[in-house]
GROMACS .gro file of C-alpha atoms in nm:
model
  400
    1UNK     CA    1   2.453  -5.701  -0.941
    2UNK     CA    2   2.122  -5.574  -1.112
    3UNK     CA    3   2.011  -5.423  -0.779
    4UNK     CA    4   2.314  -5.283  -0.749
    5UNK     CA    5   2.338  -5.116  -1.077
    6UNK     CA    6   1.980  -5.019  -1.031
    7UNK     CA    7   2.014  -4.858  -0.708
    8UNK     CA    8   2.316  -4.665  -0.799
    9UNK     CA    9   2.132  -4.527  -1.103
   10UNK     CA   10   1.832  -4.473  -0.832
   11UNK     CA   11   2.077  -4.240  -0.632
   12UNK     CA   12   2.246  -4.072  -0.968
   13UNK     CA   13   1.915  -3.970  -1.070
   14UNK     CA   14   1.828  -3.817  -0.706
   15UNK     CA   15   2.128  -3.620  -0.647
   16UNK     CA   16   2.081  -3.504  -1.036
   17UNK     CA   17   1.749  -3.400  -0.971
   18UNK     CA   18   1.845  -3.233  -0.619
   19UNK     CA   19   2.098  -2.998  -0.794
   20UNK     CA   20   1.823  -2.918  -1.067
   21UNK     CA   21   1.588  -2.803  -0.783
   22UNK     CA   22   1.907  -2.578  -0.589
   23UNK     CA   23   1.931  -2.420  -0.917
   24UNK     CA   24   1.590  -2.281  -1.057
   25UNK     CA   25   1.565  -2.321  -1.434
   26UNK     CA   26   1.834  -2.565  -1.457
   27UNK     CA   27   2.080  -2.300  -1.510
   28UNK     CA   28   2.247  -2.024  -1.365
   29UNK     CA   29   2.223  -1.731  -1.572
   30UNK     CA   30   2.430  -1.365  -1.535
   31UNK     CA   31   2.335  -1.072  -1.727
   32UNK     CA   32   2.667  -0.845  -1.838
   33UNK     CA   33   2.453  -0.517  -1.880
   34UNK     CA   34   2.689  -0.175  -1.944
   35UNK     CA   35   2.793   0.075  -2.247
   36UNK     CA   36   2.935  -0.100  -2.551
   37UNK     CA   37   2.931   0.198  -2.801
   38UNK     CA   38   2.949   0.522  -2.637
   39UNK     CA   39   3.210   0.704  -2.412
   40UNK     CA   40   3.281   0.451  -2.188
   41UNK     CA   41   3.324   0.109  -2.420
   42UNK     CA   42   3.644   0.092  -2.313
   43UNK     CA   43   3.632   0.146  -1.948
   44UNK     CA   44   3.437  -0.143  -1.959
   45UNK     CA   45   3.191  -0.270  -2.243
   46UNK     CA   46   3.285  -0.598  -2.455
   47UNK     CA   47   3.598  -0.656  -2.245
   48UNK     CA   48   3.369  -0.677  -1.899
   49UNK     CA   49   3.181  -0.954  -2.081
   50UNK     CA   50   3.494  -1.081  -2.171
   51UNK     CA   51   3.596  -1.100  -1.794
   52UNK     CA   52   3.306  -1.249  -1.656
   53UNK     CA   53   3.337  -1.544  -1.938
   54UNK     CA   54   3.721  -1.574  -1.797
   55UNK     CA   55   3.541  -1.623  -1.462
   56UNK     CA   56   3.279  -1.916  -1.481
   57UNK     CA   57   3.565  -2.122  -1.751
   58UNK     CA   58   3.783  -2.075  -1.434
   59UNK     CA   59   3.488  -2.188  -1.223
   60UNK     CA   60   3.461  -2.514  -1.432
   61UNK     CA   61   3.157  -2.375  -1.636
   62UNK     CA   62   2.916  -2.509  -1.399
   63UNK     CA   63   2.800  -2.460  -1.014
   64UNK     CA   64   2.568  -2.692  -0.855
   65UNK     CA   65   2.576  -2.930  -1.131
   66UNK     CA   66   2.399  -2.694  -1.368
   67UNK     CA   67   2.569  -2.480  -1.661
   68UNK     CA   68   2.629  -2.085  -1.606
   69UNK     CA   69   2.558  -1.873  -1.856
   70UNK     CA   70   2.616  -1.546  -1.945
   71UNK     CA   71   2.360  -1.266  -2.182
   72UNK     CA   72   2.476  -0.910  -2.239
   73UNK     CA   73   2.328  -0.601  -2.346
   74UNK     CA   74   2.441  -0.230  -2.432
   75UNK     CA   75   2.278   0.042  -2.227
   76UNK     CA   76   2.408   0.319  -2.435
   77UNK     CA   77   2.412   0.472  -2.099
   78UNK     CA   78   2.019   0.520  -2.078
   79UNK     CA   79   1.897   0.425  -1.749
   80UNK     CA   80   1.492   0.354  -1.905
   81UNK     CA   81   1.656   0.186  -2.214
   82UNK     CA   82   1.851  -0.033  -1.921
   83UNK     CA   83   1.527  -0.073  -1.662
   84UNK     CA   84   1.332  -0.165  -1.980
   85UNK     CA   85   1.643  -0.473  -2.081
   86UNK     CA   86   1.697  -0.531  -1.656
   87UNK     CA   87   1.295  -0.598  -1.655
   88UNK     CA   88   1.265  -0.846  -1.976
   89UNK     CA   89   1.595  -1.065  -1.840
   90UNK     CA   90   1.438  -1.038  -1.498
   91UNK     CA   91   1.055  -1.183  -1.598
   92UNK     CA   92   1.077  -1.389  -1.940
   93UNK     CA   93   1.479  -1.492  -1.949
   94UNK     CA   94   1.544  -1.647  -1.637
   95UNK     CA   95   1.814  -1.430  -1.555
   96UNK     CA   96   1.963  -1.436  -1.229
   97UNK     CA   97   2.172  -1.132  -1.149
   98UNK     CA   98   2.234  -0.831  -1.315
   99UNK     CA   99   2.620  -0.709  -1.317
  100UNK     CA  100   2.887  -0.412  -1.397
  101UNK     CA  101   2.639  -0.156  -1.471
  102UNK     CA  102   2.845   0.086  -1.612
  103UNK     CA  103   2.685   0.456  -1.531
  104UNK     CA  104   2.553   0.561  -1.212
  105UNK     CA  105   2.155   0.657  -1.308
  106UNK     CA  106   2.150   0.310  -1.503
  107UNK     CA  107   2.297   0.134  -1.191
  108UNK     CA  108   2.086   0.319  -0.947
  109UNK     CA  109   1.798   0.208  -1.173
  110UNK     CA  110   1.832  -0.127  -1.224
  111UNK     CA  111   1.951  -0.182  -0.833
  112UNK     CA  112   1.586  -0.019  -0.763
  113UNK     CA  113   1.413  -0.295  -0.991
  114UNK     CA  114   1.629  -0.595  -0.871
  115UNK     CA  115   1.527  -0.445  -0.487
  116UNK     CA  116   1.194  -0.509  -0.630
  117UNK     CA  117   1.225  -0.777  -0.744
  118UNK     CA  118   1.430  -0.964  -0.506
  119UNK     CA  119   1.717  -1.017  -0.733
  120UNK     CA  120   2.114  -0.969  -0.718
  121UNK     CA  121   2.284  -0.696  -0.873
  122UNK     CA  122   2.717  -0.634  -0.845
  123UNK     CA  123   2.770  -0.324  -0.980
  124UNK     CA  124   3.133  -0.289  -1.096
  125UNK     CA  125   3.113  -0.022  -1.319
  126UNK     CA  126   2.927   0.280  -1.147
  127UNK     CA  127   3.070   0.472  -0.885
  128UNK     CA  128   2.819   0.666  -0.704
  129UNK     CA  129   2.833   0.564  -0.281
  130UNK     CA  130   2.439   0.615  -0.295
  131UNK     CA  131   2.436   0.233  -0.428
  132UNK     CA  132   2.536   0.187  -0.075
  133UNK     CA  133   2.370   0.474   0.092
  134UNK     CA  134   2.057   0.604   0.122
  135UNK     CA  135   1.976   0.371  -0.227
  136UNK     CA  136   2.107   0.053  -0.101
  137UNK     CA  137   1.920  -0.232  -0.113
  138UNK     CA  138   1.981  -0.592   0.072
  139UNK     CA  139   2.028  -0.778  -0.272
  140UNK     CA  140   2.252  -0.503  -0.431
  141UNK     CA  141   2.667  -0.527  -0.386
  142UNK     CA  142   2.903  -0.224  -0.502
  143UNK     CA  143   3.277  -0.435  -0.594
  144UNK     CA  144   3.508  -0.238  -0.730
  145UNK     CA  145   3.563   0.102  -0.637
  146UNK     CA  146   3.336   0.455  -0.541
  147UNK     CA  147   3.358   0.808  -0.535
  148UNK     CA  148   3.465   0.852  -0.205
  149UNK     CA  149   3.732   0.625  -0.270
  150UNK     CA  150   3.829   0.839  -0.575
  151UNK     CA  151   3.807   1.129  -0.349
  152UNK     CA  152   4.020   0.986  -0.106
  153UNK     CA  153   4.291   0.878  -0.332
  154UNK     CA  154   4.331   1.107  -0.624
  155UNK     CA  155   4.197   1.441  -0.414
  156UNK     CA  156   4.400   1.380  -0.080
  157UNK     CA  157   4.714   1.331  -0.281
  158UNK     CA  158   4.700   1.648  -0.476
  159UNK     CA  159   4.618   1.835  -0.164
  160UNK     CA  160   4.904   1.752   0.045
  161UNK     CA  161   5.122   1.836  -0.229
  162UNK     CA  162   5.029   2.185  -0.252
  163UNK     CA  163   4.682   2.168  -0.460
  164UNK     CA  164   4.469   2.331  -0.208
  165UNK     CA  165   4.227   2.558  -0.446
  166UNK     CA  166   4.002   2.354  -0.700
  167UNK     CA  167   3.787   2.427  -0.984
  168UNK     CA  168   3.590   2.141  -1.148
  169UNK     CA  169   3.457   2.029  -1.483
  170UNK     CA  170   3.169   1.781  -1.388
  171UNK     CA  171   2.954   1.531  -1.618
  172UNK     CA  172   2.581   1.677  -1.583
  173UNK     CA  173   2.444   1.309  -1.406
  174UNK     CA  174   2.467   1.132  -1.055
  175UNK     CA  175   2.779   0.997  -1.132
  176UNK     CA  176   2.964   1.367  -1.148
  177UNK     CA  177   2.791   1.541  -0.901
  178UNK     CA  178   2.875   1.279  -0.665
  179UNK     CA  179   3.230   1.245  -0.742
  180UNK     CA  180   3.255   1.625  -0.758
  181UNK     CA  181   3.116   1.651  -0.386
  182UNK     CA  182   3.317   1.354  -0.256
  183UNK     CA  183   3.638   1.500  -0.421
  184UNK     CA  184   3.519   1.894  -0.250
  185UNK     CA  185   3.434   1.730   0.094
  186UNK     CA  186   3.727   1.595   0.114
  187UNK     CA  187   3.943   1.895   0.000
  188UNK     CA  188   3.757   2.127   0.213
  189UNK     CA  189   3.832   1.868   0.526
  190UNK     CA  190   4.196   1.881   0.476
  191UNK     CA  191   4.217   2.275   0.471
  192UNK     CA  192   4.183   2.344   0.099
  193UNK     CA  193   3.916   2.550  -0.068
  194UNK     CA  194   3.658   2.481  -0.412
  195UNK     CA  195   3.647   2.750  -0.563
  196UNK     CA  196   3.398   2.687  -0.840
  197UNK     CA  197   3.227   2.412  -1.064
  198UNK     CA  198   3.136   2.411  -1.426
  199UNK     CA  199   2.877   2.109  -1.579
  200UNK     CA  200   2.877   1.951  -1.886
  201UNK     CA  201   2.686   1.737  -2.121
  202UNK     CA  202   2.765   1.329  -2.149
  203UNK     CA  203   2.973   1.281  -2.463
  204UNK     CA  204   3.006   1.651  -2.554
  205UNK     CA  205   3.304   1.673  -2.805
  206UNK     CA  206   3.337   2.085  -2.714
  207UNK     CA  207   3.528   2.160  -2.369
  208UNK     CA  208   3.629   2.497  -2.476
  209UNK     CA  209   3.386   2.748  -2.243
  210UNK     CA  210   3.434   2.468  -1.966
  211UNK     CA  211   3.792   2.522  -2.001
  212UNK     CA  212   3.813   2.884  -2.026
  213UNK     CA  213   3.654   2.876  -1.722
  214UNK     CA  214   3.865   2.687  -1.538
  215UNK     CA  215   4.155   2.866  -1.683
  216UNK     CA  216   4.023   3.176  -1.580
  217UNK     CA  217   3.931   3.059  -1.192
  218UNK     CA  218   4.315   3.079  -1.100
  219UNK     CA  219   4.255   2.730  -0.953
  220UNK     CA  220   4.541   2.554  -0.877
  221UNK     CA  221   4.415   2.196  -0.942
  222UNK     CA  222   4.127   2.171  -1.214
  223UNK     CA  223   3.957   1.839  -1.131
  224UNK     CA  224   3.823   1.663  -1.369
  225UNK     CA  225   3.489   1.447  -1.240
  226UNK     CA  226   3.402   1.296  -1.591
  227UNK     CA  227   3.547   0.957  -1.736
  228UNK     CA  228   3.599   0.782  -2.029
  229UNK     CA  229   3.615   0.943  -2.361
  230UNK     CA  230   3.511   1.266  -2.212
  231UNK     CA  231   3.805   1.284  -1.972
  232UNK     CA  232   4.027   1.226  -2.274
  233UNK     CA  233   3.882   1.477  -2.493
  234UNK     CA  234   3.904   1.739  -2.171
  235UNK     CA  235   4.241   1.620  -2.145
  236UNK     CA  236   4.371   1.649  -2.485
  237UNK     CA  237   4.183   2.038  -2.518
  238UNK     CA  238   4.336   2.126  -2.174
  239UNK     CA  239   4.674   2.107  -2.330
  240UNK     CA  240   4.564   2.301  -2.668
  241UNK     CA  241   4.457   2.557  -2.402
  242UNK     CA  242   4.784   2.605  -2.211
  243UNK     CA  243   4.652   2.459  -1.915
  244UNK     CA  244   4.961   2.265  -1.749
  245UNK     CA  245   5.161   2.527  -1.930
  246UNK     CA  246   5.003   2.793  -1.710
  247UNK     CA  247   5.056   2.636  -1.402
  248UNK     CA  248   4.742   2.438  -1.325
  249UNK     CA  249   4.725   2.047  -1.258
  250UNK     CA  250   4.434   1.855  -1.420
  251UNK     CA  251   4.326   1.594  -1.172
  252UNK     CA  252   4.167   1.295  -1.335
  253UNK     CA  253   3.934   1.186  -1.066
  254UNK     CA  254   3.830   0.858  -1.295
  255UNK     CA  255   4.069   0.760  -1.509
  256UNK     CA  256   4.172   0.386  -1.589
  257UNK     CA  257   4.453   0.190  -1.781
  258UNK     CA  258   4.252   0.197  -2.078
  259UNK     CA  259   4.153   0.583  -2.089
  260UNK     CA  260   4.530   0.633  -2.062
  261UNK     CA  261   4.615   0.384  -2.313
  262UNK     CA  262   4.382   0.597  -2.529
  263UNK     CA  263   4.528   0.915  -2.498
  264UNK     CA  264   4.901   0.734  -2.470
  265UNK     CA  265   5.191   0.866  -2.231
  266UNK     CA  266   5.297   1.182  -2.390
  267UNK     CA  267   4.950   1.372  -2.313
  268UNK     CA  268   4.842   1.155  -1.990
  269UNK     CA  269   5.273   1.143  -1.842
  270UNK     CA  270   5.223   1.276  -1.486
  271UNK     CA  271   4.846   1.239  -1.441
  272UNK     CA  272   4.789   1.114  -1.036
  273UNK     CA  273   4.446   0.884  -1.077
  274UNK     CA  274   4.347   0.610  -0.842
  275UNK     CA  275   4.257   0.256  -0.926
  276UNK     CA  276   4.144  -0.074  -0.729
  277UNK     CA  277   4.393  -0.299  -0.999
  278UNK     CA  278   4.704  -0.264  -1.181
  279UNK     CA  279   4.797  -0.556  -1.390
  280UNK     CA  280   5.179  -0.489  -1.333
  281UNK     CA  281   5.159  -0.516  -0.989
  282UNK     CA  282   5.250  -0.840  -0.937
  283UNK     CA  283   5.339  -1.197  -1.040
  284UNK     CA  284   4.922  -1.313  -1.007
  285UNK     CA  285   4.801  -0.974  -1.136
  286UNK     CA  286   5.040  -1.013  -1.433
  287UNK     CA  287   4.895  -1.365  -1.512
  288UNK     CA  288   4.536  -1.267  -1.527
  289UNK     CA  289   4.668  -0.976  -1.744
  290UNK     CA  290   4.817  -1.182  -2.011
  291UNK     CA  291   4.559  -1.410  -1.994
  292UNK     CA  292   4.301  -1.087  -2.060
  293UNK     CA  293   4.494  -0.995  -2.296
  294UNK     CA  294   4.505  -1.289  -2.500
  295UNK     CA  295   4.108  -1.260  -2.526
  296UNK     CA  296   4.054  -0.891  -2.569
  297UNK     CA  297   4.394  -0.771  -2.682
  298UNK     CA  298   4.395  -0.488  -2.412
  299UNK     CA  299   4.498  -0.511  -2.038
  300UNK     CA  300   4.243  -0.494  -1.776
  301UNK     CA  301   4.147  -0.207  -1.547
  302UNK     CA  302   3.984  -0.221  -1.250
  303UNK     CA  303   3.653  -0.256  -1.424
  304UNK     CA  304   3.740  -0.561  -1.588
  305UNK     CA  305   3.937  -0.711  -1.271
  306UNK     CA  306   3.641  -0.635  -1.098
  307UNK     CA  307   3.388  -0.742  -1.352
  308UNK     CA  308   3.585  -1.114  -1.315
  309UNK     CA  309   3.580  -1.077  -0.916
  310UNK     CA  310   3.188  -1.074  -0.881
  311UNK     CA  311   3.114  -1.303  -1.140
  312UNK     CA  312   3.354  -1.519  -0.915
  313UNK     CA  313   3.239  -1.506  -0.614
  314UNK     CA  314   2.887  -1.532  -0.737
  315UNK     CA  315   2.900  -1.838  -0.809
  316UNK     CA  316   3.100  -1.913  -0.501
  317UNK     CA  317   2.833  -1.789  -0.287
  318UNK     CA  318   2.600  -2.018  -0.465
  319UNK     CA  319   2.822  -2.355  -0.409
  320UNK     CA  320   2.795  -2.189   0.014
  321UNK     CA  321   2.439  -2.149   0.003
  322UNK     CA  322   2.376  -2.502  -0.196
  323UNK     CA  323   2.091  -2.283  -0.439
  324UNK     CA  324   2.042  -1.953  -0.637
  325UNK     CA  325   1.770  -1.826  -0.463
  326UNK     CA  326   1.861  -1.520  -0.382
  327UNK     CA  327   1.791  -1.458   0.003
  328UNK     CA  328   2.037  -1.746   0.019
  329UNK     CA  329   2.259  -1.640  -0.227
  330UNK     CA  330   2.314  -1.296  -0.073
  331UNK     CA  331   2.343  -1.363   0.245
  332UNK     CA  332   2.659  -1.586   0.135
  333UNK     CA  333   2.796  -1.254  -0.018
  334UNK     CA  334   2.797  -1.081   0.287
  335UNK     CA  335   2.952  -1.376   0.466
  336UNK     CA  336   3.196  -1.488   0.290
  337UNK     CA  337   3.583  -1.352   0.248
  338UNK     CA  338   3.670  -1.253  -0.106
  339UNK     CA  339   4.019  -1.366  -0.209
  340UNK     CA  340   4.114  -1.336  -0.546
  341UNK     CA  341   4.334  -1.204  -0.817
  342UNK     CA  342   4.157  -0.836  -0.743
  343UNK     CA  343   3.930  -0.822  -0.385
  344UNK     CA  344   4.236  -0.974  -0.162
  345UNK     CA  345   4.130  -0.993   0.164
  346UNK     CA  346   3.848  -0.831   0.055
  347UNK     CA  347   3.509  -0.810   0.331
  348UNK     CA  348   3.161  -0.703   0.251
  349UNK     CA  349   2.958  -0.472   0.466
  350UNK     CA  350   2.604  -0.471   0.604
  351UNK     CA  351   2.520  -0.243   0.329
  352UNK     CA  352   2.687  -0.430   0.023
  353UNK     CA  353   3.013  -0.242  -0.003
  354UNK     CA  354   3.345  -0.483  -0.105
  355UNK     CA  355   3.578  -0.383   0.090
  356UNK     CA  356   3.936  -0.363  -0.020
  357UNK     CA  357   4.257  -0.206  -0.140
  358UNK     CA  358   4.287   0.145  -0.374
  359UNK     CA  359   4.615   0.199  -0.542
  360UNK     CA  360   4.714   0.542  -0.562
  361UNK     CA  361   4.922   0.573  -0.974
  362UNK     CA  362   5.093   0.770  -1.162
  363UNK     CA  363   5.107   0.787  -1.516
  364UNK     CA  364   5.467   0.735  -1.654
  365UNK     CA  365   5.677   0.916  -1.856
  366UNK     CA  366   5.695   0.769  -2.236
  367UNK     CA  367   6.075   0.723  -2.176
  368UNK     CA  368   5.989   0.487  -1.824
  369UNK     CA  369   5.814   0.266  -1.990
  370UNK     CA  370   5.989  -0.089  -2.009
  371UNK     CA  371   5.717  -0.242  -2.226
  372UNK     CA  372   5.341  -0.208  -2.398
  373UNK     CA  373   5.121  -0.110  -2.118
  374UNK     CA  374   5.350  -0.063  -1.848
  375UNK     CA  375   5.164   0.273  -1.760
  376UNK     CA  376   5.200   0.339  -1.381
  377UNK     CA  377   5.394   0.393  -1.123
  378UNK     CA  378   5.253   0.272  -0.768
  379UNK     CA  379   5.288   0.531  -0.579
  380UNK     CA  380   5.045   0.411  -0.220
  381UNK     CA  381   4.842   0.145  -0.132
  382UNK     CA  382   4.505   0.241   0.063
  383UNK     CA  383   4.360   0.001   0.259
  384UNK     CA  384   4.046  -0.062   0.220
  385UNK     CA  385   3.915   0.055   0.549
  386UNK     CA  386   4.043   0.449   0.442
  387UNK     CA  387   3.938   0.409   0.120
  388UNK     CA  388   3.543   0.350   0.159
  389UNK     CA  389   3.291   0.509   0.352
  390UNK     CA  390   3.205   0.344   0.718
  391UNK     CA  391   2.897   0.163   0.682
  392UNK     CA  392   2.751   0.286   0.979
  393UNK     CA  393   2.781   0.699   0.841
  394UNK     CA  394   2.677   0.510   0.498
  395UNK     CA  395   2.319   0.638   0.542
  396UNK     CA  396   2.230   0.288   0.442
  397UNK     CA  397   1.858   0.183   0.598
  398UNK     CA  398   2.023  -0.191   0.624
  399UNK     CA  399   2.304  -0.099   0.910
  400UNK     CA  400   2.208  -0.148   1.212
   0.00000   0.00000   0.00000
């Protein structure tokens, strides 16, 4: 019986020690890195944290027999104050992967130094396509949504209702110039017209010239390729302008559950915005909503959802590849199906896109509302395939 006992220790201790070795430093470690204190806190900030903690409890804490844990940081929407954070977690805190990444120059940025590096970034936050184009890299995964599919919902809809003339009022950074071309592109290919473009700052408070100008272009849509607080403020000054009143549509081309819940129904009734998750959509999506909710005292947007997704399937890709080292690790991500409460039959492609659906809303009257944060009506699903950019015309150096 001594032998016994012995021996069985023996093999404890060897499979204890194998799963140490899969998983360098004992640990798994994921870095929440996005803006928690400037226009776009609420798109994602404290609450994407929040998510990605719902994810590894729901994991069982661990993977591979070692803990998970998760750091965060604010980026205040600084891609060197974000490189600088991205490097120190990268070289002296054992950090494994780098997520949500609010802000397309900071996500651009730190995909370029975990490219370097060799380590994983999901970006969940950002929503430029170059993450998957021309800047892709094979370690760096785009999850839950992009300009083109913006463009694709939000600017296809208004243009086959009649909104075939645009003017736009664009944040002055990668983000807005590349939703504002998406959005034009795609206009332009289904027979309407731009006919001119106004920039300005991050976080400006003023919208008035912008406005005026807008006003003033006889546009018949006004499209709005900004988010956060600044699409509220634009939002709330449009209507002190007469803008709706005169006949124009505002077009928010990023615009979540929480921006609306910001501004509330009776400015943001109407609005046509597309999103990758509505919590109200369904029995499972209402579950993880309540659940969010209970934690953050909000319901998610696609951010959030999102945010939860890759920290998921993360770790699942891990369990596939039996270690954390990140050629492994990523291959698994392109591999493997992701089926959860937000990437349903979700694929990845050769160049890291997620693949999968973009619901096409509408913001609902104050009187339609049957309860706190019922916002939207559904008005399409679109599948995945229409809604993002064919790897292959990607410009991605990874597609063959």
């Amino acid at each position: 019986m001594r032998k016994n006992l012995i021996a069985s220790l023996a093999i404890v201790l060897a499979s204890s020690t194998a799963a140490l070795a899969d998983a360098s430093d004992g640990k798994v470690k994921i870095g929440i890195l996005n803006d928690q204190s400037g226009v776009y806190a609420d798109f994602g900030g404290k609450s994407s944290v929040e998510a990605a903690k719902m994810a590894i409890e729901d994991y069982g804490g661990k993977v591979l027999g070692v803990p998970v844990e998760i750091v965060d940081a604010d980026h205040q929407n600084k891609p060197d104050i974000a490189s600088n954070i991205a490097r120190q977690w990268y070289d002296t805190e054992q950090v494994d992967a780098i997520m949500e990444l609010t802000t397309s120059s900071v996500a651009l940025a730190v995909q370029a130094i975990g490219k370097e590096k060799k380590k994983i970034d999901i970006v969940t936050g950002a929503a430029t396509t170059e993450l998957t184009g021309k800047q892709c890299s094979p370690y760096g995964f785009h999850w839950a949504y992009d300009t083109h599919a913006l463009a694709v919902g939000t600017g296809g809809a208004l243009v086959k209702q009649g909104g075939d003339s645009w003017f736009f009022l664009t944040a002055d950074y990668a983000f807005g110039y590349s939703l504002e071309q998406q959005t034009s592109d795609f206009v332009k290919a289904n027979g309407g017209s731009v006919v001119g473009a106004v920039r300005h700052p991050l976080a400006t408070t003023d919208f008035s010239s912008f406005l005026l100008q807008a006003q003033s272009s006889g546009a018949k849509v006004v499209g709005l390729a900004n988010a956060g607080a600044d699409t509220q403020n634009a939002i709330k000054q449009a209507a002190e302008f007469g803008i709706t009143q005169g006949g124009q549509r505002l077009a928010a081309l990023l615009f979540t559950l929480a921006e609306v819940h910001g501004l509330g129904l009776e400015a943001a009734q109407g609005l046509t915005l597309t999103e990758g998750f509505y919590w109200n959509r369904d029995e499972d999506s209402q579950k993880f909503g309540k659940r969010f909710f209970e934690r953050t005292g909000k319901m998610p947007n696609m951010v959030h959802a999102g945010t939860y997704s890759a920290v998921l399937q993360y770790l699942k890709a891990i369990d596939k590849a039996g270690t954390d080292e990140t050629e492994a690790v990523s291959k698994a991500l392109h591999e493997m199906p992701v089926d959860d409460v937000f990437g349903r039959g979700g694929t990845v492609g050769p160049n890291g896109r997620m693949f999968h659906d973009m619901y096409l809303l509408e913001v609902k009257k104050p009187g339609d509302s049957k309860e706190p944060w019922d916002y939207f009506n559904v008005l399409a699903t679109i599948p995945g395939k229409e809604a993002y950019i064919d790897p292959t015309k990607s410009g991605c150096e990874l597609v063959k």
